[in-house]
């Protein structure tokens, strides 16, 4: 973990332990920030990297910055504007190597389906295209919330 990431994590823990809930300001987006189910992906190496922050929203929004602190002032950009009566929850950004060599977002759709989106630009910043459902818990009575994916190299 980089020193700045560790410092941010310790600061967040201190703020959460000492602040009244009504005083809490999310260091990534300020007071009254509505950004549930966050996902932050660092892309790059030690000399050049970017952070991509996705969160539950409709349309699906992403912020991008070269530092974690920079996400606070980064403008949110819509990366996908699908249709869902209950919104999109718990988005995750993942890179799949060969044979795909592409960026994907996995997001819960209508509380019971996992939707796959693929970057049409080859960039983690999108834009993203709908690639369909990979899981459907049935007629809406199921629950497919907060999925995660695992890439096994073999």
PDB file of N, CA and C in Angstrom, residues 4-77:
ATOM      1  N   UNK A   4       0.507   7.410   0.775  1.00  0.00           N
ATOM      2  CA  UNK A   4      -0.651   8.308   0.734  1.00  0.00           C
ATOM      3  C   UNK A   4      -1.953   7.537   0.942  1.00  0.00           C
ATOM      4  N   UNK A   5      -2.043   6.305   0.414  1.00  0.00           N
ATOM      5  CA  UNK A   5      -3.245   5.498   0.608  1.00  0.00           C
ATOM      6  C   UNK A   5      -3.388   5.097   2.074  1.00  0.00           C
ATOM      7  N   UNK A   6      -2.276   4.750   2.716  1.00  0.00           N
ATOM      8  CA  UNK A   6      -2.304   4.390   4.126  1.00  0.00           C
ATOM      9  C   UNK A   6      -2.717   5.591   4.968  1.00  0.00           C
ATOM     10  N   UNK A   7      -2.174   6.759   4.658  1.00  0.00           N
ATOM     11  CA  UNK A   7      -2.536   7.971   5.387  1.00  0.00           C
ATOM     12  C   UNK A   7      -4.021   8.280   5.225  1.00  0.00           C
ATOM     13  N   UNK A   8      -4.545   8.141   4.026  1.00  0.00           N
ATOM     14  CA  UNK A   8      -5.972   8.370   3.796  1.00  0.00           C
ATOM     15  C   UNK A   8      -6.811   7.381   4.602  1.00  0.00           C
ATOM     16  N   UNK A   9      -6.417   6.120   4.625  1.00  0.00           N
ATOM     17  CA  UNK A   9      -7.172   5.111   5.364  1.00  0.00           C
ATOM     18  C   UNK A   9      -7.163   5.403   6.865  1.00  0.00           C
ATOM     19  N   UNK A  10      -6.010   5.768   7.422  1.00  0.00           N
ATOM     20  CA  UNK A  10      -5.913   6.085   8.845  1.00  0.00           C
ATOM     21  C   UNK A  10      -6.744   7.322   9.164  1.00  0.00           C
ATOM     22  N   UNK A  11      -6.700   8.330   8.296  1.00  0.00           N
ATOM     23  CA  UNK A  11      -7.490   9.545   8.494  1.00  0.00           C
ATOM     24  C   UNK A  11      -8.976   9.229   8.490  1.00  0.00           C
ATOM     25  N   UNK A  12      -9.410   8.407   7.548  1.00  0.00           N
ATOM     26  CA  UNK A  12     -10.820   8.032   7.486  1.00  0.00           C
ATOM     27  C   UNK A  12     -11.250   7.305   8.758  1.00  0.00           C
ATOM     28  N   UNK A  13     -10.431   6.387   9.230  1.00  0.00           N
ATOM     29  CA  UNK A  13     -10.760   5.659  10.462  1.00  0.00           C
ATOM     30  C   UNK A  13     -10.853   6.610  11.644  1.00  0.00           C
ATOM     31  N   UNK A  14      -9.935   7.571  11.724  1.00  0.00           N
ATOM     32  CA  UNK A  14      -9.968   8.548  12.811  1.00  0.00           C
ATOM     33  C   UNK A  14     -11.240   9.390  12.741  1.00  0.00           C
ATOM     34  N   UNK A  15     -11.585   9.861  11.556  1.00  0.00           N
ATOM     35  CA  UNK A  15     -12.787  10.675  11.382  1.00  0.00           C
ATOM     36  C   UNK A  15     -14.024   9.877  11.777  1.00  0.00           C
ATOM     37  N   UNK A  16     -14.104   8.639  11.330  1.00  0.00           N
ATOM     38  CA  UNK A  16     -15.260   7.810  11.654  1.00  0.00           C
ATOM     39  C   UNK A  16     -15.355   7.529  13.151  1.00  0.00           C
ATOM     40  N   UNK A  17     -14.232   7.397  13.821  1.00  0.00           N
ATOM     41  CA  UNK A  17     -14.233   7.074  15.247  1.00  0.00           C
ATOM     42  C   UNK A  17     -14.547   8.282  16.124  1.00  0.00           C
ATOM     43  N   UNK A  18     -14.253   9.492  15.646  1.00  0.00           N
ATOM     44  CA  UNK A  18     -14.391  10.669  16.497  1.00  0.00           C
ATOM     45  C   UNK A  18     -15.518  11.611  16.108  1.00  0.00           C
ATOM     46  N   UNK A  19     -16.064  11.501  14.919  1.00  0.00           N
ATOM     47  CA  UNK A  19     -17.062  12.463  14.453  1.00  0.00           C
ATOM     48  C   UNK A  19     -18.482  11.986  14.714  1.00  0.00           C
ATOM     49  N   UNK A  20     -19.343  12.924  14.976  1.00  0.00           N
ATOM     50  CA  UNK A  20     -20.780  12.660  15.045  1.00  0.00           C
ATOM     51  C   UNK A  20     -21.238  12.360  13.615  1.00  0.00           C
ATOM     52  N   UNK A  21     -22.181  11.452  13.453  1.00  0.00           N
ATOM     53  CA  UNK A  21     -22.639  11.060  12.114  1.00  0.00           C
ATOM     54  C   UNK A  21     -23.101  12.260  11.302  1.00  0.00           C
ATOM     55  N   UNK A  22     -23.685  13.288  11.954  1.00  0.00           N
ATOM     56  CA  UNK A  22     -24.165  14.450  11.218  1.00  0.00           C
ATOM     57  C   UNK A  22     -23.023  15.347  10.753  1.00  0.00           C
ATOM     58  N   UNK A  23     -21.807  15.146  11.299  1.00  0.00           N
ATOM     59  CA  UNK A  23     -20.650  15.956  10.932  1.00  0.00           C
ATOM     60  C   UNK A  23     -19.804  15.342   9.829  1.00  0.00           C
ATOM     61  N   UNK A  24     -20.092  14.117   9.463  1.00  0.00           N
ATOM     62  CA  UNK A  24     -19.219  13.402   8.539  1.00  0.00           C
ATOM     63  C   UNK A  24     -19.308  13.969   7.124  1.00  0.00           C
ATOM     64  N   UNK A  25     -18.175  14.281   6.550  1.00  0.00           N
ATOM     65  CA  UNK A  25     -18.083  14.689   5.152  1.00  0.00           C
ATOM     66  C   UNK A  25     -17.200  13.677   4.445  1.00  0.00           C
ATOM     67  N   UNK A  26     -17.722  13.027   3.445  1.00  0.00           N
ATOM     68  CA  UNK A  26     -16.960  12.060   2.676  1.00  0.00           C
ATOM     69  C   UNK A  26     -15.775  12.788   2.042  1.00  0.00           C
ATOM     70  N   UNK A  27     -14.530  12.370   2.325  1.00  0.00           N
ATOM     71  CA  UNK A  27     -13.383  13.083   1.775  1.00  0.00           C
ATOM     72  C   UNK A  27     -13.294  12.998   0.250  1.00  0.00           C
ATOM     73  N   UNK A  28     -14.027  12.080  -0.348  1.00  0.00           N
ATOM     74  CA  UNK A  28     -14.004  11.980  -1.803  1.00  0.00           C
ATOM     75  C   UNK A  28     -15.031  12.870  -2.485  1.00  0.00           C
ATOM     76  N   UNK A  29     -16.114  13.237  -1.770  1.00  0.00           N
ATOM     77  CA  UNK A  29     -17.126  14.042  -2.463  1.00  0.00           C
ATOM     78  C   UNK A  29     -17.856  15.039  -1.575  1.00  0.00           C
ATOM     79  N   UNK A  30     -17.473  15.208  -0.320  1.00  0.00           N
ATOM     80  CA  UNK A  30     -18.029  16.270   0.512  1.00  0.00           C
ATOM     81  C   UNK A  30     -19.238  15.871   1.328  1.00  0.00           C
ATOM     82  N   UNK A  31     -19.900  16.894   1.879  1.00  0.00           N
ATOM     83  CA  UNK A  31     -21.102  16.699   2.688  1.00  0.00           C
ATOM     84  C   UNK A  31     -22.279  16.258   1.826  1.00  0.00           C
ATOM     85  N   UNK A  32     -23.192  15.544   2.437  1.00  0.00           N
ATOM     86  CA  UNK A  32     -24.415  15.097   1.756  1.00  0.00           C
ATOM     87  C   UNK A  32     -24.124  14.396   0.438  1.00  0.00           C
ATOM     88  N   UNK A  33     -23.049  13.657   0.436  1.00  0.00           N
ATOM     89  CA  UNK A  33     -22.646  12.928  -0.762  1.00  0.00           C
ATOM     90  C   UNK A  33     -23.442  11.630  -0.847  1.00  0.00           C
ATOM     91  N   UNK A  34     -24.058  11.398  -1.962  1.00  0.00           N
ATOM     92  CA  UNK A  34     -24.820  10.172  -2.158  1.00  0.00           C
ATOM     93  C   UNK A  34     -24.030   9.263  -3.084  1.00  0.00           C
ATOM     94  N   UNK A  35     -23.191   8.417  -2.495  1.00  0.00           N
ATOM     95  CA  UNK A  35     -22.342   7.539  -3.301  1.00  0.00           C
ATOM     96  C   UNK A  35     -22.215   6.162  -2.656  1.00  0.00           C
ATOM     97  N   UNK A  36     -23.340   5.447  -2.506  1.00  0.00           N
ATOM     98  CA  UNK A  36     -23.265   4.119  -1.882  1.00  0.00           C
ATOM     99  C   UNK A  36     -22.564   3.089  -2.774  1.00  0.00           C
ATOM    100  N   UNK A  37     -22.157   2.003  -2.162  1.00  0.00           N
ATOM    101  CA  UNK A  37     -21.510   0.887  -2.859  1.00  0.00           C
ATOM    102  C   UNK A  37     -20.322   1.339  -3.702  1.00  0.00           C
ATOM    103  N   UNK A  38     -19.366   2.047  -3.104  1.00  0.00           N
ATOM    104  CA  UNK A  38     -18.248   2.563  -3.904  1.00  0.00           C
ATOM    105  C   UNK A  38     -17.278   1.467  -4.347  1.00  0.00           C
ATOM    106  N   UNK A  39     -16.641   1.714  -5.463  1.00  0.00           N
ATOM    107  CA  UNK A  39     -15.587   0.847  -5.980  1.00  0.00           C
ATOM    108  C   UNK A  39     -14.499   1.743  -6.537  1.00  0.00           C
ATOM    109  N   UNK A  40     -13.271   1.610  -6.027  1.00  0.00           N
ATOM    110  CA  UNK A  40     -12.148   2.397  -6.535  1.00  0.00           C
ATOM    111  C   UNK A  40     -11.125   1.437  -7.105  1.00  0.00           C
ATOM    112  N   UNK A  41     -10.712   1.721  -8.327  1.00  0.00           N
ATOM    113  CA  UNK A  41      -9.743   0.879  -9.021  1.00  0.00           C
ATOM    114  C   UNK A  41      -8.529   1.725  -9.368  1.00  0.00           C
ATOM    115  N   UNK A  42      -7.357   1.300  -8.929  1.00  0.00           N
ATOM    116  CA  UNK A  42      -6.113   1.970  -9.317  1.00  0.00           C
ATOM    117  C   UNK A  42      -5.591   1.264 -10.557  1.00  0.00           C
ATOM    118  N   UNK A  43      -5.264   2.050 -11.565  1.00  0.00           N
ATOM    119  CA  UNK A  43      -4.762   1.509 -12.825  1.00  0.00           C
ATOM    120  C   UNK A  43      -3.428   2.189 -13.127  1.00  0.00           C
ATOM    121  N   UNK A  44      -2.406   1.406 -13.355  1.00  0.00           N
ATOM    122  CA  UNK A  44      -1.104   1.969 -13.683  1.00  0.00           C
ATOM    123  C   UNK A  44      -0.005   1.331 -12.868  1.00  0.00           C
ATOM    124  N   UNK A  45       1.091   2.082 -12.723  1.00  0.00           N
ATOM    125  CA  UNK A  45       2.239   1.582 -11.983  1.00  0.00           C
ATOM    126  C   UNK A  45       2.713   2.649 -11.002  1.00  0.00           C
ATOM    127  N   UNK A  46       3.888   2.457 -10.419  1.00  0.00           N
ATOM    128  CA  UNK A  46       4.373   3.362  -9.374  1.00  0.00           C
ATOM    129  C   UNK A  46       4.668   4.767  -9.894  1.00  0.00           C
ATOM    130  N   UNK A  47       4.962   4.919 -11.167  1.00  0.00           N
ATOM    131  CA  UNK A  47       5.298   6.248 -11.695  1.00  0.00           C
ATOM    132  C   UNK A  47       4.132   6.945 -12.373  1.00  0.00           C
ATOM    133  N   UNK A  48       3.154   6.213 -12.815  1.00  0.00           N
ATOM    134  CA  UNK A  48       1.994   6.834 -13.461  1.00  0.00           C
ATOM    135  C   UNK A  48       0.763   5.964 -13.214  1.00  0.00           C
ATOM    136  N   UNK A  49      -0.210   6.534 -12.549  1.00  0.00           N
ATOM    137  CA  UNK A  49      -1.425   5.775 -12.311  1.00  0.00           C
ATOM    138  C   UNK A  49      -2.617   6.720 -12.257  1.00  0.00           C
ATOM    139  N   UNK A  50      -3.785   6.132 -12.369  1.00  0.00           N
ATOM    140  CA  UNK A  50      -5.038   6.865 -12.237  1.00  0.00           C
ATOM    141  C   UNK A  50      -5.963   6.051 -11.353  1.00  0.00           C
ATOM    142  N   UNK A  51      -6.881   6.756 -10.710  1.00  0.00           N
ATOM    143  CA  UNK A  51      -7.886   6.122  -9.873  1.00  0.00           C
ATOM    144  C   UNK A  51      -9.244   6.326 -10.527  1.00  0.00           C
ATOM    145  N   UNK A  52     -10.023   5.267 -10.562  1.00  0.00           N
ATOM    146  CA  UNK A  52     -11.362   5.295 -11.139  1.00  0.00           C
ATOM    147  C   UNK A  52     -12.342   4.928 -10.041  1.00  0.00           C
ATOM    148  N   UNK A  53     -13.320   5.807  -9.797  1.00  0.00           N
ATOM    149  CA  UNK A  53     -14.270   5.627  -8.708  1.00  0.00           C
ATOM    150  C   UNK A  53     -15.670   5.506  -9.279  1.00  0.00           C
ATOM    151  N   UNK A  54     -16.281   4.353  -9.066  1.00  0.00           N
ATOM    152  CA  UNK A  54     -17.669   4.103  -9.450  1.00  0.00           C
ATOM    153  C   UNK A  54     -18.505   4.011  -8.192  1.00  0.00           C
ATOM    154  N   UNK A  55     -19.788   4.345  -8.305  1.00  0.00           N
ATOM    155  CA  UNK A  55     -20.694   4.208  -7.174  1.00  0.00           C
ATOM    156  C   UNK A  55     -22.113   4.046  -7.688  1.00  0.00           C
ATOM    157  N   UNK A  56     -22.979   3.542  -6.809  1.00  0.00           N
ATOM    158  CA  UNK A  56     -24.371   3.323  -7.164  1.00  0.00           C
ATOM    159  C   UNK A  56     -24.996   4.650  -7.583  1.00  0.00           C
ATOM    160  N   UNK A  57     -25.518   4.679  -8.785  1.00  0.00           N
ATOM    161  CA  UNK A  57     -26.146   5.893  -9.302  1.00  0.00           C
ATOM    162  C   UNK A  57     -26.940   5.541 -10.557  1.00  0.00           C
ATOM    163  N   UNK A  58     -27.714   6.492 -11.004  1.00  0.00           N
ATOM    164  CA  UNK A  58     -28.455   6.319 -12.257  1.00  0.00           C
ATOM    165  C   UNK A  58     -28.519   7.676 -12.936  1.00  0.00           C
ATOM    166  N   UNK A  59     -27.814   7.890 -14.053  1.00  0.00           N
ATOM    167  CA  UNK A  59     -27.006   6.918 -14.782  1.00  0.00           C
ATOM    168  C   UNK A  59     -25.755   6.523 -13.983  1.00  0.00           C
ATOM    169  N   UNK A  60     -25.064   5.513 -14.464  1.00  0.00           N
ATOM    170  CA  UNK A  60     -23.867   5.023 -13.792  1.00  0.00           C
ATOM    171  C   UNK A  60     -22.757   6.061 -13.962  1.00  0.00           C
ATOM    172  N   UNK A  61     -22.247   6.563 -12.823  1.00  0.00           N
ATOM    173  CA  UNK A  61     -21.273   7.651 -12.843  1.00  0.00           C
ATOM    174  C   UNK A  61     -19.884   7.161 -12.434  1.00  0.00           C
ATOM    175  N   UNK A  62     -18.856   7.847 -12.976  1.00  0.00           N
ATOM    176  CA  UNK A  62     -17.470   7.548 -12.650  1.00  0.00           C
ATOM    177  C   UNK A  62     -16.719   8.860 -12.489  1.00  0.00           C
ATOM    178  N   UNK A  63     -15.810   8.886 -11.512  1.00  0.00           N
ATOM    179  CA  UNK A  63     -14.871   9.994 -11.360  1.00  0.00           C
ATOM    180  C   UNK A  63     -13.475   9.431 -11.587  1.00  0.00           C
ATOM    181  N   UNK A  64     -12.602  10.221 -12.186  1.00  0.00           N
ATOM    182  CA  UNK A  64     -11.240   9.789 -12.490  1.00  0.00           C
ATOM    183  C   UNK A  64     -10.253  10.876 -12.072  1.00  0.00           C
ATOM    184  N   UNK A  65      -9.158  10.460 -11.431  1.00  0.00           N
ATOM    185  CA  UNK A  65      -8.114  11.405 -11.023  1.00  0.00           C
ATOM    186  C   UNK A  65      -6.789  10.672 -10.912  1.00  0.00           C
ATOM    187  N   UNK A  66      -5.707  11.454 -10.901  1.00  0.00           N
ATOM    188  CA  UNK A  66      -4.382  10.844 -10.776  1.00  0.00           C
ATOM    189  C   UNK A  66      -4.029  10.524  -9.331  1.00  0.00           C
ATOM    190  N   UNK A  67      -4.799  11.051  -8.368  1.00  0.00           N
ATOM    191  CA  UNK A  67      -4.589  10.741  -6.956  1.00  0.00           C
ATOM    192  C   UNK A  67      -5.941  10.459  -6.300  1.00  0.00           C
ATOM    193  N   UNK A  68      -5.910   9.782  -5.145  1.00  0.00           N
ATOM    194  CA  UNK A  68      -7.150   9.562  -4.408  1.00  0.00           C
ATOM    195  C   UNK A  68      -7.775  10.887  -3.995  1.00  0.00           C
ATOM    196  N   UNK A  69      -6.955  11.810  -3.493  1.00  0.00           N
ATOM    197  CA  UNK A  69      -7.468  13.111  -3.069  1.00  0.00           C
ATOM    198  C   UNK A  69      -8.084  13.872  -4.239  1.00  0.00           C
ATOM    199  N   UNK A  70      -7.554  13.670  -5.442  1.00  0.00           N
ATOM    200  CA  UNK A  70      -8.069  14.354  -6.620  1.00  0.00           C
ATOM    201  C   UNK A  70      -9.477  13.931  -7.002  1.00  0.00           C
ATOM    202  N   UNK A  71      -9.931  12.779  -6.500  1.00  0.00           N
ATOM    203  CA  UNK A  71     -11.295  12.327  -6.800  1.00  0.00           C
ATOM    204  C   UNK A  71     -12.339  13.285  -6.233  1.00  0.00           C
ATOM    205  N   UNK A  72     -11.978  14.006  -5.166  1.00  0.00           N
ATOM    206  CA  UNK A  72     -12.918  14.940  -4.535  1.00  0.00           C
ATOM    207  C   UNK A  72     -13.412  16.003  -5.526  1.00  0.00           C
ATOM    208  N   UNK A  73     -12.506  16.559  -6.317  1.00  0.00           N
ATOM    209  CA  UNK A  73     -12.870  17.628  -7.256  1.00  0.00           C
ATOM    210  C   UNK A  73     -13.087  17.141  -8.681  1.00  0.00           C
ATOM    211  N   UNK A  74     -12.902  15.851  -8.909  1.00  0.00           N
ATOM    212  CA  UNK A  74     -13.091  15.322 -10.261  1.00  0.00           C
ATOM    213  C   UNK A  74     -14.575  15.335 -10.614  1.00  0.00           C
ATOM    214  N   UNK A  75     -14.918  15.802 -11.797  1.00  0.00           N
ATOM    215  CA  UNK A  75     -16.336  15.833 -12.164  1.00  0.00           C
ATOM    216  C   UNK A  75     -16.861  14.420 -12.428  1.00  0.00           C
ATOM    217  N   UNK A  76     -18.059  14.106 -11.941  1.00  0.00           N
ATOM    218  CA  UNK A  76     -18.645  12.800 -12.263  1.00  0.00           C
ATOM    219  C   UNK A  76     -19.052  12.774 -13.734  1.00  0.00           C
ATOM    220  N   UNK A  77     -18.758  11.664 -14.389  1.00  0.00           N
ATOM    221  CA  UNK A  77     -19.070  11.494 -15.803  1.00  0.00           C
ATOM    222  C   UNK A  77     -19.933  10.244 -15.954  1.00  0.00           C
TER     223      UNK A  77
END
